[in-house]
Coordinates of C-alpha atoms in Angstrom, one line a residue:
X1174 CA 0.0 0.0 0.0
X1175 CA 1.0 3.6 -1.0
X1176 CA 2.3 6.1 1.9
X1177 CA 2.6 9.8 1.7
X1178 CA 5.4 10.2 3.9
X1179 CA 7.2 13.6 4.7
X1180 CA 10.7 13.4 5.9
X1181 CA 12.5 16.4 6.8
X1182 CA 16.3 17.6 5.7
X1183 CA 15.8 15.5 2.7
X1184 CA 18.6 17.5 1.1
X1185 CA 21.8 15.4 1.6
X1186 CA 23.0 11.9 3.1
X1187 CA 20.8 9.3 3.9
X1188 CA 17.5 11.1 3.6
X1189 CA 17.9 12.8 0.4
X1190 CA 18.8 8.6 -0.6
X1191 CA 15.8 7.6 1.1
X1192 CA 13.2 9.7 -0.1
X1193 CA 14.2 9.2 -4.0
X1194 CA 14.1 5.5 -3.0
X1195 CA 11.0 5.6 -1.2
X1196 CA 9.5 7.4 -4.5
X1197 CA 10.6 5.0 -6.8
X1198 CA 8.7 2.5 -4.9
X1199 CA 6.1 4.5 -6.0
X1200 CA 5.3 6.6 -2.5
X1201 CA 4.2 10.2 -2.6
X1202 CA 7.1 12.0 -0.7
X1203 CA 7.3 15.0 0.3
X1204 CA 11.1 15.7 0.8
X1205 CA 11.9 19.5 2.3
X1206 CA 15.2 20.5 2.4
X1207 CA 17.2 23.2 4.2
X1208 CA 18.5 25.6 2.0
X1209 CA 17.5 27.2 -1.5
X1210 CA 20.5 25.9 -3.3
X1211 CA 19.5 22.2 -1.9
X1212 CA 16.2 22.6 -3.9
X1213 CA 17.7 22.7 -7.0
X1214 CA 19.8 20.0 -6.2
X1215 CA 17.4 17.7 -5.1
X1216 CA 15.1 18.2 -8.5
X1217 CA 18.2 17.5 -10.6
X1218 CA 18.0 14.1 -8.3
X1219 CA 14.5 13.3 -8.6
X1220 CA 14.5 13.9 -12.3
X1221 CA 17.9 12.1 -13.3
X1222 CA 15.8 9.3 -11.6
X1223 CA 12.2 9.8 -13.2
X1224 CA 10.9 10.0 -9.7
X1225 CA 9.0 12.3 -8.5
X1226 CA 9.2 14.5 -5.4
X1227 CA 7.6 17.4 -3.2
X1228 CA 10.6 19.9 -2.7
X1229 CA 10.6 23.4 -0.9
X1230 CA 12.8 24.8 1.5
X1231 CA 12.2 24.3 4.9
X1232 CA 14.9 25.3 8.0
X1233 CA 13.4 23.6 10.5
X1234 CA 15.0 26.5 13.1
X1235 CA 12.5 29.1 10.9
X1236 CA 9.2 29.7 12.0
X1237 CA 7.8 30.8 8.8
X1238 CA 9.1 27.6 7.6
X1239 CA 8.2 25.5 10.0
X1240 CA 4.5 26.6 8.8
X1241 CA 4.3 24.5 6.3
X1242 CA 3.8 21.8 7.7
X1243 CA 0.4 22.3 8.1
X1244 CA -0.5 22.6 4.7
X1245 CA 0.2 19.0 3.7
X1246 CA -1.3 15.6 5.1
X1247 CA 0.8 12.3 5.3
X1248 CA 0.7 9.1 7.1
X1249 CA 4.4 8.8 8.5
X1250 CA 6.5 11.9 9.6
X1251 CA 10.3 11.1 9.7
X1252 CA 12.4 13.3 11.9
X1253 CA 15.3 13.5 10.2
X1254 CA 17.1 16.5 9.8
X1255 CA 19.7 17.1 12.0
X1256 CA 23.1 18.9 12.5
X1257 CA 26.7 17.3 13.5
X1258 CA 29.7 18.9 15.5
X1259 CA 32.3 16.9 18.0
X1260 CA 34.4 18.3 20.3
X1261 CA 35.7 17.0 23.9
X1262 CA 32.7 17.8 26.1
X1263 CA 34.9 19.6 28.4
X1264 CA 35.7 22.2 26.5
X1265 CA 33.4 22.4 23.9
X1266 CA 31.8 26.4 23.1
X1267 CA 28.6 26.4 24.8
X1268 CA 27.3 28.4 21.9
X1269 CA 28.5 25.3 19.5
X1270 CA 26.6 23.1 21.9
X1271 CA 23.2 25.0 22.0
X1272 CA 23.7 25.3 18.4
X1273 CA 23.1 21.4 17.9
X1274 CA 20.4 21.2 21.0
X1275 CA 18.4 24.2 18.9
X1276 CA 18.2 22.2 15.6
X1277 CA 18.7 18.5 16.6
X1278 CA 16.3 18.4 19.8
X1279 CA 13.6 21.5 20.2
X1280 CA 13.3 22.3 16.3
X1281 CA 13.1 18.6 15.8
X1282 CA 10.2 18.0 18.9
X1283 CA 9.1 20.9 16.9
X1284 CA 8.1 19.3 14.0
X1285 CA 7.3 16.4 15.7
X1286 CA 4.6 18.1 17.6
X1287 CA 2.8 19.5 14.5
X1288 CA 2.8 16.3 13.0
X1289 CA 1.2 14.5 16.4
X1290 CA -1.1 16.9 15.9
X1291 CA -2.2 16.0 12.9
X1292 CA -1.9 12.2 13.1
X1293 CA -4.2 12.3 16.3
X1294 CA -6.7 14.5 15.0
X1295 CA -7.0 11.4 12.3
X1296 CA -6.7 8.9 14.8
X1297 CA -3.4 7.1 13.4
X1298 CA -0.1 8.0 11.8
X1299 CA 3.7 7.3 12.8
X1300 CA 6.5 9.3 13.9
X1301 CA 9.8 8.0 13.0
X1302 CA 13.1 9.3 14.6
X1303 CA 16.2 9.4 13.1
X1304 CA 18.2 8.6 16.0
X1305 CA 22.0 7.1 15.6
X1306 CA 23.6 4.7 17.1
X1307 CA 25.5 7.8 19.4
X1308 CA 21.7 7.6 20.7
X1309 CA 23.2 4.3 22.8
X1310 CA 26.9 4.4 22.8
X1311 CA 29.1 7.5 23.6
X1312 CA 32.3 7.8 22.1
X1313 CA 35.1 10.4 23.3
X1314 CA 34.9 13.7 21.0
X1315 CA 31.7 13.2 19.5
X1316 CA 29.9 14.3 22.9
X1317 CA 27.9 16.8 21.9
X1318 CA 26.0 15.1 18.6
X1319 CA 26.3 12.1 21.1
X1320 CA 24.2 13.9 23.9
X1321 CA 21.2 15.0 21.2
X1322 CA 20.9 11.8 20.3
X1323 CA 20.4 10.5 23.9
X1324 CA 17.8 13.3 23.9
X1325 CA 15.9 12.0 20.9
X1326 CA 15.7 8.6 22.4
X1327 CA 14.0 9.7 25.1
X1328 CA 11.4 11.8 23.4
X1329 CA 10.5 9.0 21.5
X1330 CA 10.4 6.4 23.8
X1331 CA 8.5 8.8 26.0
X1332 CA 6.0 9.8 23.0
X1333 CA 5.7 6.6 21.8
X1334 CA 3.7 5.9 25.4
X1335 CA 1.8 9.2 25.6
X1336 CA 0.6 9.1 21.8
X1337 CA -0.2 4.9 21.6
X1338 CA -3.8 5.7 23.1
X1339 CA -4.6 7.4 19.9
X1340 CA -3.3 5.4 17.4
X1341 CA 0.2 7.1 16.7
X1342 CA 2.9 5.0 16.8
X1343 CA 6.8 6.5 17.5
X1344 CA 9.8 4.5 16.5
X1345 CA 13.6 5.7 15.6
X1346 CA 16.2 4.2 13.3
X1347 CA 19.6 3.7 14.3
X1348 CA 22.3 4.0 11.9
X1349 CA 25.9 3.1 12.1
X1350 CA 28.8 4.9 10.7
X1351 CA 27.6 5.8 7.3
X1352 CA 29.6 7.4 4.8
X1353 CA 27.9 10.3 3.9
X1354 CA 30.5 13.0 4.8
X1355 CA 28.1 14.1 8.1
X1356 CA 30.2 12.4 9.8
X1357 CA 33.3 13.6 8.4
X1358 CA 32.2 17.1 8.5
X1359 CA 31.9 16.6 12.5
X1360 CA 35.2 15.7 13.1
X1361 CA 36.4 18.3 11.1
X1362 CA 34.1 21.6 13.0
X1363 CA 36.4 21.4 16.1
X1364 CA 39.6 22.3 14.7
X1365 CA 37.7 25.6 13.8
X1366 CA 38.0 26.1 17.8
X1367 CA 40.4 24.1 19.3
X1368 CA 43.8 25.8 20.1
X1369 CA 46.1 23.4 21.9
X1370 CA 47.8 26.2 23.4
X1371 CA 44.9 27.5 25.7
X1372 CA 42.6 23.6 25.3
X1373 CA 43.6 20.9 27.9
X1374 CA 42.6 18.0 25.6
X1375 CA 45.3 16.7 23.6
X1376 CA 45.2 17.1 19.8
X1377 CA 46.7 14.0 19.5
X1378 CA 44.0 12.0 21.3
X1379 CA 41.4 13.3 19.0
X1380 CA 42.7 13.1 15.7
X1381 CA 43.6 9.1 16.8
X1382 CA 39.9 9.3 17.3
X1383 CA 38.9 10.9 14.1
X1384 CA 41.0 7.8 12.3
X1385 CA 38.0 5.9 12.6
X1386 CA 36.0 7.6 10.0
X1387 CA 38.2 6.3 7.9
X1388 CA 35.9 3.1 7.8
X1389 CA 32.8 3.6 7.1
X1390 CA 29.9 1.6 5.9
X1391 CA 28.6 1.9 2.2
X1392 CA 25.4 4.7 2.5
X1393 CA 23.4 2.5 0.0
X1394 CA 22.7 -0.2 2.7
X1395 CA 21.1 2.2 5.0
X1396 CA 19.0 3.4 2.5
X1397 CA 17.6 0.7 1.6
X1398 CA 16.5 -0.5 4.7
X1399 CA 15.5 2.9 5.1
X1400 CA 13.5 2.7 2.4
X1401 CA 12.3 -1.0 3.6
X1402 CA 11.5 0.1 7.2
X1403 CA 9.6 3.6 6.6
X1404 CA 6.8 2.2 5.0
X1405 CA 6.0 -1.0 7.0
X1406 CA 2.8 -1.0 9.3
X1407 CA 4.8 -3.0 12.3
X1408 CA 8.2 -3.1 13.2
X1409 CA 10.5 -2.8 15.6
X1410 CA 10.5 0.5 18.2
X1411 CA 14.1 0.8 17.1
X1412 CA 15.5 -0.4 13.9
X1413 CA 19.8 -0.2 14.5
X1414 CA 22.0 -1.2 11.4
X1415 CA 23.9 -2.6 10.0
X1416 CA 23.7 -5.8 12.2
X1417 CA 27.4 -5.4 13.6
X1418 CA 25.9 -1.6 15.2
X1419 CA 23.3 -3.2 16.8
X1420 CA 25.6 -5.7 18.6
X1421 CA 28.1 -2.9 19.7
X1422 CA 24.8 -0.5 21.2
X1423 CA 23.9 -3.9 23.3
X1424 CA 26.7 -4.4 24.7
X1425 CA 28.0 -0.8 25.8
X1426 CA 24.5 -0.4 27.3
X1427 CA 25.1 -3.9 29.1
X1428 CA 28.6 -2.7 30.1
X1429 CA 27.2 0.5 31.8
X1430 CA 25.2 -1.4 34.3
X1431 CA 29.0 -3.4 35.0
X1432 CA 31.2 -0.5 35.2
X1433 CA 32.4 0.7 38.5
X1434 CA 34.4 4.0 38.5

């Protein structure tokens, strides 16, 4: 069965993957991006495909944009646009930090909201997430994406209780390390601020930490499971992959309730 499905940032990386593959499966999507320029882009996409899509700018941080919302109708919302910056959470600009709570936690309950308002005004609908796997597991330098993602998880485990009652069901994805360059553009923001001479941490530590973006998974995978997951009636609450990601959030959650300091 056909969805009309709206998913948010649909500009770059994975969801700009998933809704042109969500479209060829022959679901109306309705695919706002961030910027102007992202537009254009994004149409030169969906026709070098043959798909269509529904593309306007929307900054999820602008009001005005933010309006929009409420002149479409669609059975599955998917939270997905989000901002990326690591740093060591020690030392980390606080106006860096609030920068990633505005977009990746209120705008995003933001939009989330309007479309919970919608879905239970029709009595059914679903609210996808797009959580990461730093949603589980916390990894040194990547703290303040990390901490946004912990957020998300528990506005949607939270919503997913309060909004069951009236037919709206809440889930989030999980990916892994994708290679999309969001990740890569993270590791790269906090040389903008770090100065060894007046920062503690040690430059060395992190760019041994950045090395692991130097394997990343292929972003094809995660779209397509994406693209499998999105549409389905039932699934699970949270969808982690690939497989391997999964494994690594169970057992540094396990390890948590082990770990004596």
């Amino acid at each position: 069965m056909t969805k009309t499905i709206f998913i948010t940032g649909a500009g770059s990386g994975l969801a700009k993957g998933t809704a042109l593959g969500l479209a060829k499966k022959g679901h109306r999507v309705i695919a706002p991006v961030e910027t102007a320029p992202q537009v254009t882009s994004l149409m030169e996409a969906a026709e070098a495909e043959n798909v269509k899509l529904e593309i306007f700018k929307m900054d999820i941080k602008n009001p005005q944009d933010l309006a929009q919302m409420y002149d479409y109708d669609f059975d599955i919302f998917v939270a997905n646009a989000a901002v990326n910056e690591g740093g060591p959470l020690g030392e980390v600009p606080m106006m860096n930090f609030r920068e990633l709570f505005e977009v990746n936690v209120f705008s995003t309950l933001e939009t989330a909201q309007i479309a919970a308002r919608k879905f239970v005004e029709n009595g059914k609908g679903k609210i996808i997430f797009l959580s990461s796997m730093a949603g589980i597991m916390s990894t040194p330098y990547v703290g303040p994406y990390t901490a946004t993602k912990h957020t998300i998880e528990a506005i949607a485990k939270t919503m997913r209780k309060e909004l069951e009652g009236f037919g709206v069901q809440v889930a989030t994805i999980n990916p892994g390390a994708f290679a999309t360059g969001f990740n890569d553009r993270s590791a790269e923001a906090k040389w903008k601020w770090y100065d060894e001479k007046i920062h503690f941490t040690k430059k060395e530590d992190m760019e041994e930490a950045d090395q692991a973006l130097e394997d990343q998974y292929d972003p094809k995978d995660m779209i397509d499971k994406m693209v499998e997951i999105i549409p389905q009636d039932h699934h699970k609450f949270r969808t982690a992959y690939p497989p391997e990601t999964e494994k690594q959030m169970k057992e540094e959650e396990q390890m948590h309730w082990d770990l004596e300091i």
